[in-house]
């Protein structure tokens, strides 16, 4: 099976804690890039980045800058009021209209991941109270990528994972604590990454 | 033997289709999107493909080459005019506190607002310059590729529904007056004081194909470069370098940077967190 090089996380209501749990399970040697679209207020004063930096995440967490390189083991967060997209090893930002009232939008990020990474992408839909990410996750799956959905029964808000499962029934359903370890497996070892 | 398309080929093929389409558009209509950032462009193209009831980007190419009205619709999809007044208040505060004191040392101030869209940014600059006593000796050159957006910029009329947010932004950006003093409410439109735009020159200018047309103490170009690929970004930064006076100031969007550019060495950060740079010579 192809090794996953890009992990795209999408979260909304209750997402910060969920993201923290997932990132907390990734070792410092994690060989894939993690990109994150978390719904946040447009002014960006939600302290999201500070919060994630404070958590015991072994990886370097930064807010995306346009065209920055996406290196293995980096965690890149969509800035408030921007869409984050990926393209051949680089981040790309846009201020296109919000999609379903959201900028950043999970669908936009996932759609770009599907197009640029194909079966080397994994998409993960976490807790949330809307349907963002459902369309994008289906795109990732259609391109041969890996689809993971947080178990709606255990999510703080079940709407978003449920919508993702509806659009991508073949997605793997995991409890929050199992997602990090599953990603570690999908991304393989640093040695695999060098090959 | 059955011919099967594997996944990598799928990606490569889509890229090929996009390249062919952009080449076709350039040759048939003269619009050059070839150096634009692929990820956003792809999203917009697919939006149009679906909007036309088509299946593929090649299908869109066929229609565009045979039907100019389809090209019009695509152009509308590709122009992203999203903007606002005092967007990123911290940036506008930094302009006031750090950039204007530098401008003050010049007897005459030329500002280039490149990619000004529908004009909210121009009026934000003009209001701040006015409050700092600099507007009388300033000339703002406001340019955009999009003539329809410029038309709206010239009118100085913005939707009333945003005024509350703009007022908050204005105050957070260090505004010193009553924001409502600058416009009069006309139904659901806020008409800004024409005196603010008296020293503004509006002109269509394409950053990709048009050259330098003056020298400026300050260039403000925010959230335009994000739509360009890296090579095109380099070319535009080259253009800006050629359009700045000695020690001129370049202000970019909150998440844009010259750090990875080969022009990085020509600038030093003036307000690093707000992406405001100053030419070293
Ligand atoms: C997202 S808006 C940014 C508006 C404003 N500067 C801001 O930050 O709020 C991007 C603008 O760039 C303009 N633009 C795109 N390509 C351009 C080009 N090649 N030359 C000049 N302007 C261009 C678009 O027409 C649009 O008005």
Short mmCIF file of C-alpha atoms and ligand atoms in Angstrom, two decimals:
data_model
loop_
_atom_site.label_atom_id
_atom_site.label_comp_id
_atom_site.label_asym_id
_atom_site.label_seq_id
_atom_site.Cartn_x
_atom_site.Cartn_y
_atom_site.Cartn_z
CA UNK A 1 0.00 0.00 0.00
CA UNK A 2 1.17 3.52 -0.70
CA UNK A 3 2.59 5.36 2.26
CA UNK A 4 0.60 8.37 3.42
CA UNK A 5 2.61 11.59 3.03
CA UNK A 6 -0.05 14.11 3.92
CA UNK A 7 -2.55 13.93 6.76
CA UNK A 8 -5.37 16.48 6.59
CA UNK A 9 -7.37 17.04 9.77
CA UNK A 10 -10.71 18.83 9.78
CA UNK A 11 -12.49 19.88 12.94
CA UNK A 12 -15.07 22.33 14.17
CA UNK A 13 -17.01 22.49 17.44
CA UNK A 14 -14.89 20.94 20.18
CA UNK A 15 -12.10 20.46 17.70
CA UNK A 16 -9.17 21.91 19.60
CA UNK A 17 -9.19 19.19 22.19
CA UNK A 18 -9.74 16.50 19.61
CA UNK A 19 -6.83 17.78 17.53
CA UNK A 20 -4.69 17.89 20.64
CA UNK A 21 -5.43 14.23 21.33
CA UNK A 22 -4.58 13.19 17.79
CA UNK A 23 -1.36 15.21 17.65
CA UNK A 24 -0.38 14.02 21.11
CA UNK A 25 -0.13 10.46 19.79
CA UNK A 26 2.31 11.33 16.99
CA UNK A 27 6.01 10.75 17.69
CA UNK A 28 8.70 13.32 16.89
CA UNK A 29 9.77 11.04 14.04
CA UNK A 30 6.37 11.14 12.36
CA UNK A 31 7.28 11.15 8.67
CA UNK A 32 4.19 12.74 7.11
CA UNK A 33 3.04 16.38 7.01
CA UNK A 34 -0.07 17.28 8.98
CA UNK A 35 -2.31 20.08 7.73
CA UNK A 36 -5.24 21.28 9.79
CA UNK A 37 -8.43 23.18 9.05
CA UNK A 38 -10.19 24.04 12.29
CA UNK A 39 -13.16 26.38 12.17
CA UNK A 40 -12.26 29.54 14.06
CA UNK A 41 -13.47 33.12 14.42
CA UNK A 42 -12.26 35.38 11.63
CA UNK A 43 -10.44 37.77 13.94
CA UNK A 44 -8.26 34.82 14.88
CA UNK A 45 -8.01 35.76 18.53
CA UNK A 46 -8.96 32.32 19.67
CA UNK A 47 -5.46 31.54 20.90
CA UNK A 48 -5.59 28.39 18.80
CA UNK A 49 -1.96 28.32 17.83
CA UNK A 50 -0.73 29.14 21.29
CA UNK A 51 -2.95 26.41 22.61
CA UNK A 52 -1.59 23.81 20.22
CA UNK A 53 1.97 24.92 20.85
CA UNK A 54 1.41 24.42 24.54
CA UNK A 55 0.21 20.89 24.19
CA UNK A 56 2.68 18.08 24.46
CA UNK A 57 2.89 17.68 20.72
CA UNK A 58 6.25 16.34 19.68
CA UNK A 59 6.02 18.03 16.27
CA UNK A 60 6.57 21.65 15.31
CA UNK A 61 3.23 23.46 14.95
CA UNK A 62 3.02 26.63 12.86
CA UNK A 63 0.36 28.73 11.19
CA UNK A 64 0.53 28.40 7.42
CA UNK A 65 2.29 30.99 5.32
CA UNK A 66 1.64 31.18 1.63
CA UNK A 67 3.78 28.78 -0.46
CA UNK A 68 5.68 27.47 2.54
CA UNK A 69 7.25 24.08 2.06
CA UNK A 70 5.39 21.16 3.60
CA UNK A 71 8.10 19.12 5.26
CA UNK A 72 7.75 15.70 6.86
CA UNK A 73 6.87 15.95 10.52
CA UNK A 74 5.53 19.51 10.31
CA UNK A 75 2.10 20.49 11.54
CA UNK A 76 0.63 23.39 9.60
CA UNK A 77 -2.56 25.13 10.73
CA UNK A 78 -4.90 27.16 8.51
CA UNK A 79 -4.79 30.83 9.56
CA UNK A 80 -8.00 32.53 10.64
CA UNK A 81 -9.89 34.03 7.69
CA UNK A 82 -7.89 32.15 5.03
CA UNK A 83 -8.51 28.92 3.19
CA UNK A 84 -5.56 26.57 3.37
CA UNK A 85 -4.84 24.47 0.29
CA UNK A 86 -1.95 22.19 -0.58
CA UNK A 87 -0.15 21.78 -3.83
CA UNK A 88 2.83 19.57 -4.66
CA UNK A 89 4.69 19.94 -1.38
CA UNK A 90 3.65 23.51 -0.61
CA UNK A 91 0.89 25.30 1.22
CA UNK A 92 -1.23 27.78 -0.69
CA UNK A 93 -3.65 30.26 0.84
CA UNK A 94 -6.71 31.96 -0.56
CA UNK A 95 -9.31 34.46 0.58
CA UNK A 96 -12.01 33.06 -1.69
CA UNK A 97 -15.48 33.42 -0.19
CA UNK A 98 -16.19 31.28 2.86
CA UNK A 99 -17.69 27.90 1.98
CA UNK A 100 -20.68 26.94 4.12
CA UNK A 101 -19.91 30.03 6.22
CA UNK A 102 -16.40 28.76 6.94
CA UNK A 103 -13.00 30.12 6.11
CA UNK A 104 -10.90 28.07 6.59
CA UNK A 105 -13.05 25.40 5.01
CA UNK A 106 -12.33 21.72 5.49
CA UNK A 107 -13.79 20.85 2.09
CA UNK A 108 -11.39 23.26 0.39
CA UNK A 109 -8.37 21.78 2.17
CA UNK A 110 -9.43 18.17 1.56
CA UNK A 111 -10.26 18.85 -2.08
CA UNK A 112 -6.79 20.22 -2.69
CA UNK A 113 -5.21 17.31 -0.82
CA UNK A 114 -7.09 14.82 -2.98
CA UNK A 115 -6.01 16.55 -6.18
CA UNK A 116 -2.36 17.05 -5.24
CA UNK A 117 -1.63 13.94 -3.19
CA UNK A 118 -4.08 11.32 -4.47
CA UNK A 119 -3.52 8.02 -2.68
CA UNK A 120 -0.73 9.56 -0.60
CA UNK A 121 -3.28 11.62 1.35
CA UNK A 122 -5.29 10.74 4.44
CA UNK A 123 -8.29 12.82 5.51
CA UNK A 124 -9.61 12.80 9.06
CA UNK A 125 -12.96 14.32 10.04
CA UNK A 126 -13.26 15.09 13.74
CA UNK A 127 -16.00 16.55 15.92
CA UNK A 128 -18.24 19.35 14.63
CA UNK A 129 -21.79 20.56 14.32
CA UNK A 130 -22.06 21.04 10.56
CA UNK A 131 -21.36 19.13 7.35
CA UNK A 132 -18.03 20.65 6.31
CA UNK A 133 -15.48 18.03 5.27
CA UNK A 134 -18.01 15.50 4.01
CA UNK A 135 -17.56 16.44 0.37
CA UNK A 136 -13.78 16.74 0.65
CA UNK A 137 -13.42 13.40 2.39
CA UNK A 138 -15.31 11.71 -0.43
CA UNK A 139 -12.90 13.35 -2.88
CA UNK A 140 -9.91 12.01 -0.97
CA UNK A 141 -11.42 8.53 -0.97
CA UNK A 142 -12.26 8.74 -4.68
CA UNK A 143 -8.65 9.49 -5.47
CA UNK A 144 -7.52 6.43 -3.56
CA UNK A 145 -6.61 8.27 -0.38
CA UNK A 146 -7.37 7.10 3.13
CA UNK A 147 -10.54 8.30 4.88
CA UNK A 148 -10.92 8.31 8.66
CA UNK A 149 -13.88 9.56 10.67
CA UNK A 150 -14.08 10.03 14.40
CA UNK A 151 -16.75 7.74 15.82
CA UNK A 152 -19.82 10.02 15.92
CA UNK A 153 -21.06 8.31 19.07
CA UNK A 154 -17.98 9.40 20.96
CA UNK A 155 -17.48 12.83 19.38
CA UNK A 156 -18.31 15.98 21.29
CA UNK A 157 -20.57 16.92 18.37
CA UNK A 158 -21.62 14.10 16.08
CA UNK A 159 -23.06 16.03 13.10
CA UNK A 160 -19.84 16.51 11.18
CA UNK A 161 -18.52 12.95 11.54
CA UNK A 162 -21.99 11.62 10.73
CA UNK A 163 -22.18 13.73 7.56
CA UNK A 164 -18.72 12.51 6.55
CA UNK A 165 -19.79 8.90 7.01
CA UNK A 166 -22.86 9.50 4.95
CA UNK A 167 -20.77 10.81 2.04
CA UNK A 168 -17.93 8.33 2.51
CA UNK A 169 -19.44 5.12 3.92
CA UNK A 170 -16.22 3.23 3.34
CA UNK A 171 -14.32 5.49 5.76
CA UNK A 172 -12.63 3.92 8.74
CA UNK A 173 -14.49 4.79 11.97
CA UNK A 174 -12.21 5.21 14.97
CA UNK A 175 -12.41 6.38 18.54
CA UNK A 176 -10.46 9.58 19.05
CA UNK A 177 -7.63 7.83 20.88
CA UNK A 178 -7.16 5.35 18.03
CA UNK A 179 -6.72 7.97 15.32
CA UNK A 180 -3.13 8.99 16.13
CA UNK A 181 -1.83 5.41 16.22
CA UNK A 182 -3.66 4.63 12.97
CA UNK A 183 -1.96 7.60 11.31
CA UNK A 184 1.42 6.44 12.57
CA UNK A 185 0.81 3.15 10.86
CA UNK A 186 -0.34 4.75 7.61
CA UNK A 187 2.65 7.08 7.46
CA UNK A 188 5.14 4.28 7.98
CA UNK A 189 8.58 4.78 9.48
CA UNK A 190 11.06 7.56 8.74
CA UNK A 191 13.11 4.95 6.88
CA UNK A 192 10.20 4.33 4.52
CA UNK A 193 9.95 8.06 4.01
CA UNK A 194 13.55 8.28 2.85
CA UNK A 195 13.14 5.57 0.28
CA UNK B 1 -4.75 -5.53 -23.03
CA UNK B 2 -6.93 -3.19 -21.03
CA UNK B 3 -5.62 0.32 -20.62
CA UNK B 4 -5.95 1.53 -17.05
CA UNK B 5 -5.20 4.92 -15.59
CA UNK B 6 -3.42 4.75 -12.29
CA UNK B 7 -3.68 7.42 -9.69
CA UNK B 8 -0.45 9.27 -10.40
CA UNK B 9 -1.42 9.44 -14.03
CA UNK B 10 -4.77 10.90 -13.02
CA UNK B 11 -3.01 13.77 -11.25
CA UNK B 12 -0.63 14.32 -14.13
CA UNK B 13 -3.45 14.24 -16.63
CA UNK B 14 -5.47 16.83 -14.77
CA UNK B 15 -2.42 19.06 -14.66
CA UNK B 16 -1.99 18.59 -18.40
CA UNK B 17 -5.62 19.50 -19.02
CA UNK B 18 -5.24 22.64 -16.93
CA UNK B 19 -2.06 23.66 -18.71
CA UNK B 20 -3.65 23.16 -22.11
CA UNK B 21 -6.71 25.16 -21.09
CA UNK B 22 -4.63 28.07 -19.76
CA UNK B 23 -2.49 28.02 -22.89
CA UNK B 24 -5.66 28.09 -25.00
CA UNK B 25 -7.13 30.97 -23.01
CA UNK B 26 -3.92 32.93 -23.34
CA UNK B 27 -3.73 32.44 -27.08
CA UNK B 28 -7.41 32.88 -27.85
CA UNK B 29 -8.27 35.68 -25.44
CA UNK B 30 -4.99 37.13 -24.20
CA UNK B 31 -5.67 36.52 -20.50
CA UNK B 32 -2.64 34.96 -18.92
CA UNK B 33 -3.33 32.74 -15.92
CA UNK B 34 -0.46 30.38 -16.61
CA UNK B 35 1.59 31.42 -13.61
CA UNK B 36 -1.27 31.50 -11.12
CA UNK B 37 -1.25 29.23 -8.08
CA UNK B 38 -2.53 25.85 -9.20
CA UNK B 39 -4.47 24.82 -6.10
CA UNK B 40 -6.88 27.78 -6.06
CA UNK B 41 -7.08 27.86 -9.83
CA UNK B 42 -8.01 24.20 -10.00
CA UNK B 43 -10.83 24.77 -7.55
CA UNK B 44 -12.19 27.64 -9.61
CA UNK B 45 -11.92 25.72 -12.87
CA UNK B 46 -13.84 22.77 -11.50
CA UNK B 47 -16.46 25.15 -10.19
CA UNK B 48 -16.94 26.37 -13.77
CA UNK B 49 -16.84 22.83 -15.21
CA UNK B 50 -19.74 21.86 -12.95
CA UNK B 51 -21.50 25.19 -13.48
CA UNK B 52 -21.52 24.48 -17.22
CA UNK B 53 -22.85 20.97 -16.66
CA UNK B 54 -19.60 19.51 -18.03
CA UNK B 55 -17.49 16.58 -16.88
CA UNK B 56 -13.88 17.49 -17.52
CA UNK B 57 -11.50 20.40 -17.82
CA UNK B 58 -10.92 19.40 -21.43
CA UNK B 59 -14.65 19.80 -21.94
CA UNK B 60 -14.43 23.28 -20.51
CA UNK B 61 -11.58 24.04 -22.90
CA UNK B 62 -13.71 23.11 -25.87
CA UNK B 63 -16.57 25.31 -24.75
CA UNK B 64 -14.36 28.25 -23.92
CA UNK B 65 -12.63 28.19 -27.27
CA UNK B 66 -15.95 28.14 -29.10
CA UNK B 67 -18.09 30.32 -26.86
CA UNK B 68 -16.79 33.66 -25.60
CA UNK B 69 -19.68 33.97 -23.15
CA UNK B 70 -18.28 30.93 -21.34
CA UNK B 71 -14.96 32.75 -21.09
CA UNK B 72 -16.80 35.65 -19.51
CA UNK B 73 -18.32 33.39 -16.93
CA UNK B 74 -14.96 31.87 -16.13
CA UNK B 75 -13.39 35.30 -15.78
CA UNK B 76 -16.05 36.17 -13.25
CA UNK B 77 -15.26 32.96 -11.36
CA UNK B 78 -11.57 33.77 -11.39
CA UNK B 79 -11.82 37.28 -10.03
CA UNK B 80 -11.75 37.11 -6.28
CA UNK B 81 -12.51 40.59 -5.01
CA UNK B 82 -13.02 39.73 -1.36
CA UNK B 83 -11.83 42.70 0.70
CA UNK B 84 -12.84 45.00 3.55
CA UNK B 85 -12.04 48.22 5.37
CA UNK B 86 -9.23 48.10 7.90
CA UNK B 87 -8.97 44.38 7.29
CA UNK B 88 -6.44 43.14 9.85
CA UNK B 89 -6.59 46.11 12.26
CA UNK B 90 -3.12 45.33 13.60
CA UNK B 91 -1.70 45.89 10.15
CA UNK B 92 -3.38 49.26 9.81
CA UNK B 93 -2.22 50.21 13.28
CA UNK B 94 1.34 49.36 12.30
CA UNK B 95 0.98 51.53 9.20
CA UNK B 96 0.00 54.46 11.37
CA UNK B 97 2.50 53.92 14.12
CA UNK B 98 5.56 52.81 12.18
CA UNK B 99 5.18 53.50 8.48
CA UNK B 100 3.58 56.96 8.47
CA UNK B 101 6.34 58.50 10.62
CA UNK B 102 8.75 57.45 7.86
CA UNK B 103 6.49 58.86 5.14
CA UNK B 104 6.21 62.12 7.07
CA UNK B 105 9.84 62.91 6.27
CA UNK B 106 8.96 63.23 2.57
CA UNK B 107 7.54 66.45 1.12
CA UNK B 108 5.39 64.49 -1.29
CA UNK B 109 4.16 60.96 -0.77
CA UNK B 110 3.30 58.43 -3.46
CA UNK B 111 1.48 55.26 -2.40
CA UNK B 112 0.68 52.36 -4.72
CA UNK B 113 -2.25 50.22 -3.67
CA UNK B 114 -1.80 47.27 -6.06
CA UNK B 115 -4.73 44.88 -6.36
CA UNK B 116 -7.04 47.40 -4.65
CA UNK B 117 -10.15 45.44 -5.62
CA UNK B 118 -13.38 47.34 -4.88
CA UNK B 119 -11.59 50.08 -2.97
CA UNK B 120 -12.18 49.44 0.73
CA UNK B 121 -8.42 49.33 1.26
CA UNK B 122 -7.92 52.67 -0.52
CA UNK B 123 -10.40 54.43 1.73
CA UNK B 124 -8.83 52.84 4.80
CA UNK B 125 -5.45 54.22 3.75
CA UNK B 126 -6.89 57.63 2.91
CA UNK B 127 -8.69 57.95 6.25
CA UNK B 128 -5.56 57.07 8.20
CA UNK B 129 -3.42 59.43 6.11
CA UNK B 130 -5.98 62.16 6.68
CA UNK B 131 -6.00 61.69 10.43
CA UNK B 132 -2.23 61.81 10.51
CA UNK B 133 -2.24 65.04 8.51
CA UNK B 134 -0.60 63.46 5.47
CA UNK B 135 -3.40 63.13 2.96
CA UNK B 136 -2.89 66.59 1.48
CA UNK B 137 0.57 65.73 0.29
CA UNK B 138 -0.17 62.15 -0.65
CA UNK B 139 -1.19 60.63 -3.93
CA UNK B 140 -2.60 57.11 -3.93
CA UNK B 141 -2.29 55.13 -7.15
CA UNK B 142 -4.98 52.47 -6.95
CA UNK B 143 -4.72 49.70 -9.50
CA UNK B 144 -6.36 46.38 -10.22
CA UNK B 145 -6.67 44.08 -13.22
CA UNK B 146 -10.44 44.03 -12.79
CA UNK B 147 -12.16 47.03 -14.37
CA UNK B 148 -15.52 46.23 -12.78
CA UNK B 149 -13.94 46.25 -9.33
CA UNK B 150 -12.19 49.55 -10.08
CA UNK B 151 -15.50 51.01 -11.14
CA UNK B 152 -16.91 50.25 -7.74
CA UNK B 153 -13.79 51.57 -6.06
CA UNK B 154 -14.21 54.88 -7.87
CA UNK B 155 -17.79 55.20 -6.62
CA UNK B 156 -16.68 55.12 -2.97
CA UNK B 157 -19.98 53.50 -2.06
CA UNK B 158 -19.96 50.44 0.15
CA UNK B 159 -22.69 48.35 1.64
CA UNK B 160 -24.12 49.73 4.85
CA UNK B 161 -24.36 46.27 6.38
CA UNK B 162 -20.59 46.12 6.93
CA UNK B 163 -20.26 49.49 8.64
CA UNK B 164 -20.50 48.18 12.15
CA UNK B 165 -17.65 45.73 11.58
CA UNK B 166 -15.62 48.39 9.78
CA UNK B 167 -16.16 50.79 12.67
CA UNK B 168 -14.81 48.20 15.09
CA UNK B 169 -11.84 47.55 12.82
CA UNK B 170 -11.20 51.27 12.46
CA UNK B 171 -11.08 51.77 16.21
CA UNK B 172 -8.83 48.77 16.73
CA UNK B 173 -6.58 50.11 13.98
CA UNK B 174 -6.01 53.28 15.97
CA UNK B 175 -8.71 55.46 14.40
CA UNK B 176 -9.05 58.74 16.25
CA UNK B 177 -12.34 60.11 15.11
CA UNK B 178 -15.93 59.12 14.72
CA UNK B 179 -15.95 56.65 11.83
CA UNK B 180 -19.46 57.64 10.75
CA UNK B 181 -18.12 61.14 10.04
CA UNK B 182 -16.52 59.76 6.86
CA UNK B 183 -19.67 58.58 5.12
CA UNK B 184 -23.28 59.43 4.69
CA UNK B 185 -25.91 56.75 4.80
CA UNK B 186 -27.98 56.53 1.64
CA UNK B 187 -30.43 53.67 2.07
CA UNK B 188 -28.33 50.55 2.36
CA UNK B 189 -25.27 52.27 0.90
CA UNK B 190 -22.58 54.19 2.73
CA UNK B 191 -21.21 56.96 0.50
CA UNK B 192 -17.74 57.98 1.54
CA UNK B 193 -16.60 61.58 1.49
CA UNK B 194 -15.29 62.21 -2.05
CA UNK B 195 -12.57 64.44 -0.56
CA UNK B 196 -10.88 61.26 0.68
CA UNK B 197 -10.33 60.07 -2.89
CA UNK B 198 -9.40 63.43 -4.37
CA UNK B 199 -5.72 62.53 -4.45
CA UNK B 200 -6.32 59.02 -5.74
CA UNK B 201 -5.59 57.92 -9.29
CA UNK B 202 -7.53 54.83 -10.36
CA UNK B 203 -6.11 52.78 -13.21
CA UNK B 204 -6.31 49.33 -14.64
CA UNK B 205 -2.95 47.61 -14.29
CA UNK B 206 -2.02 43.96 -14.69
CA UNK B 207 0.78 42.95 -12.35
CA UNK B 208 1.68 40.06 -14.64
CA UNK B 209 2.08 41.90 -17.92
CA UNK B 210 2.30 45.64 -17.20
CA UNK B 211 5.48 47.33 -16.10
CA UNK B 212 6.56 49.85 -13.54
CA UNK B 213 4.91 53.27 -13.96
CA UNK B 214 6.28 55.38 -11.12
CA UNK B 215 8.35 55.34 -7.94
CA UNK B 216 6.63 55.01 -4.60
CA UNK B 217 7.56 55.48 -0.97
CA UNK B 218 5.00 52.84 -0.05
CA UNK B 219 3.52 49.90 -1.94
CA UNK B 220 0.57 48.11 -0.35
CA UNK B 221 -0.24 44.81 -2.07
CA UNK B 222 -2.22 42.49 0.13
CA UNK B 223 -3.76 39.11 -0.64
CA UNK B 224 -2.93 39.28 -4.31
CA UNK B 225 0.35 37.37 -4.36
CA UNK B 226 -1.31 34.35 -2.74
CA UNK B 227 -3.08 33.77 -6.06
CA UNK B 228 0.20 33.60 -7.94
CA UNK B 229 2.63 30.71 -8.30
CA UNK B 230 6.16 31.18 -7.04
CA UNK B 231 7.72 32.23 -10.34
CA UNK B 232 5.07 34.85 -10.88
CA UNK B 233 5.50 36.05 -7.31
CA UNK B 234 9.19 36.56 -8.03
CA UNK B 235 8.40 38.57 -11.14
CA UNK B 236 5.94 40.79 -9.26
CA UNK B 237 8.42 41.34 -6.44
CA UNK B 238 10.91 42.35 -9.10
CA UNK B 239 8.37 44.86 -10.39
CA UNK B 240 7.81 46.21 -6.88
CA UNK B 241 11.54 46.52 -6.31
CA UNK B 242 11.78 48.59 -9.49
CA UNK B 243 8.86 50.74 -8.34
CA UNK B 244 10.08 51.65 -4.85
CA UNK B 245 12.17 54.68 -3.99
CA UNK B 246 15.38 54.20 -1.98
CA UNK B 247 14.41 52.79 1.41
CA UNK B 248 10.85 52.44 0.11
CA UNK B 249 8.38 50.33 2.05
CA UNK B 250 6.56 47.21 0.86
CA UNK B 251 3.50 46.00 2.77
CA UNK B 252 2.12 42.53 2.02
CA UNK B 253 -0.76 40.43 3.35
CA UNK B 254 -0.75 38.88 6.80
CA UNK B 255 0.37 35.48 5.51
CA UNK B 256 2.51 36.53 2.57
CA UNK B 257 6.25 36.81 2.83
CA UNK B 258 9.35 37.63 0.87
CA UNK B 259 11.38 35.34 3.07
CA UNK B 260 11.64 32.51 0.51
CA UNK B 261 12.11 34.87 -2.41
CA UNK B 262 15.39 35.64 -4.11
CA UNK B 263 14.53 39.30 -3.44
CA UNK B 264 14.49 38.76 0.33
CA UNK B 265 18.00 40.14 0.75
CA UNK B 266 17.04 43.50 -0.69
CA UNK B 267 14.68 44.20 2.22
CA UNK B 268 14.77 44.37 5.98
CA UNK B 269 11.70 43.82 8.10
CA UNK B 270 10.14 47.04 9.38
CA UNK B 271 7.25 45.40 11.20
CA UNK B 272 7.96 41.72 10.84
CA UNK B 273 4.70 40.41 12.30
CA UNK B 274 2.67 42.51 9.85
CA UNK B 275 4.78 41.69 6.78
CA UNK B 276 5.97 45.26 6.31
CA UNK B 277 9.42 45.44 4.73
CA UNK B 278 11.79 48.24 3.87
CA UNK B 279 14.31 48.38 1.08
CA UNK B 280 17.85 48.29 2.37
CA UNK B 281 18.99 50.87 -0.16
C1 LIG C 1 -8.51 39.13 -2.70
S1 LIG C 1 -8.40 40.67 -3.53
C2 LIG C 1 -7.42 41.62 -2.40
C3 LIG C 1 -8.02 42.96 -2.10
C4 LIG C 1 -7.30 43.81 -1.06
N1 LIG C 1 -5.93 44.09 -1.44
C5 LIG C 1 -7.35 43.16 0.30
O1 LIG C 1 -6.39 42.56 0.75
O2 LIG C 1 -8.40 43.25 0.93
C6 LIG C 1 -7.30 40.30 -4.88
C7 LIG C 1 -7.33 41.33 -5.99
O3 LIG C 1 -6.23 41.10 -6.86
C8 LIG C 1 -6.63 41.39 -8.18
N2 LIG C 1 -5.73 40.74 -9.15
C9 LIG C 1 -5.66 39.44 -9.47
N3 LIG C 1 -4.76 39.24 -10.45
C10 LIG C 1 -4.22 40.47 -10.72
C11 LIG C 1 -3.23 40.92 -11.63
N4 LIG C 1 -2.62 40.07 -12.45
N5 LIG C 1 -2.93 42.24 -11.66
C12 LIG C 1 -3.55 43.10 -10.81
N6 LIG C 1 -4.50 42.73 -9.93
C13 LIG C 1 -4.83 41.43 -9.89
C14 LIG C 1 -8.06 40.88 -8.23
O4 LIG C 1 -8.77 41.49 -9.29
C15 LIG C 1 -8.58 41.26 -6.85
O5 LIG C 1 -9.24 42.49 -6.87
#
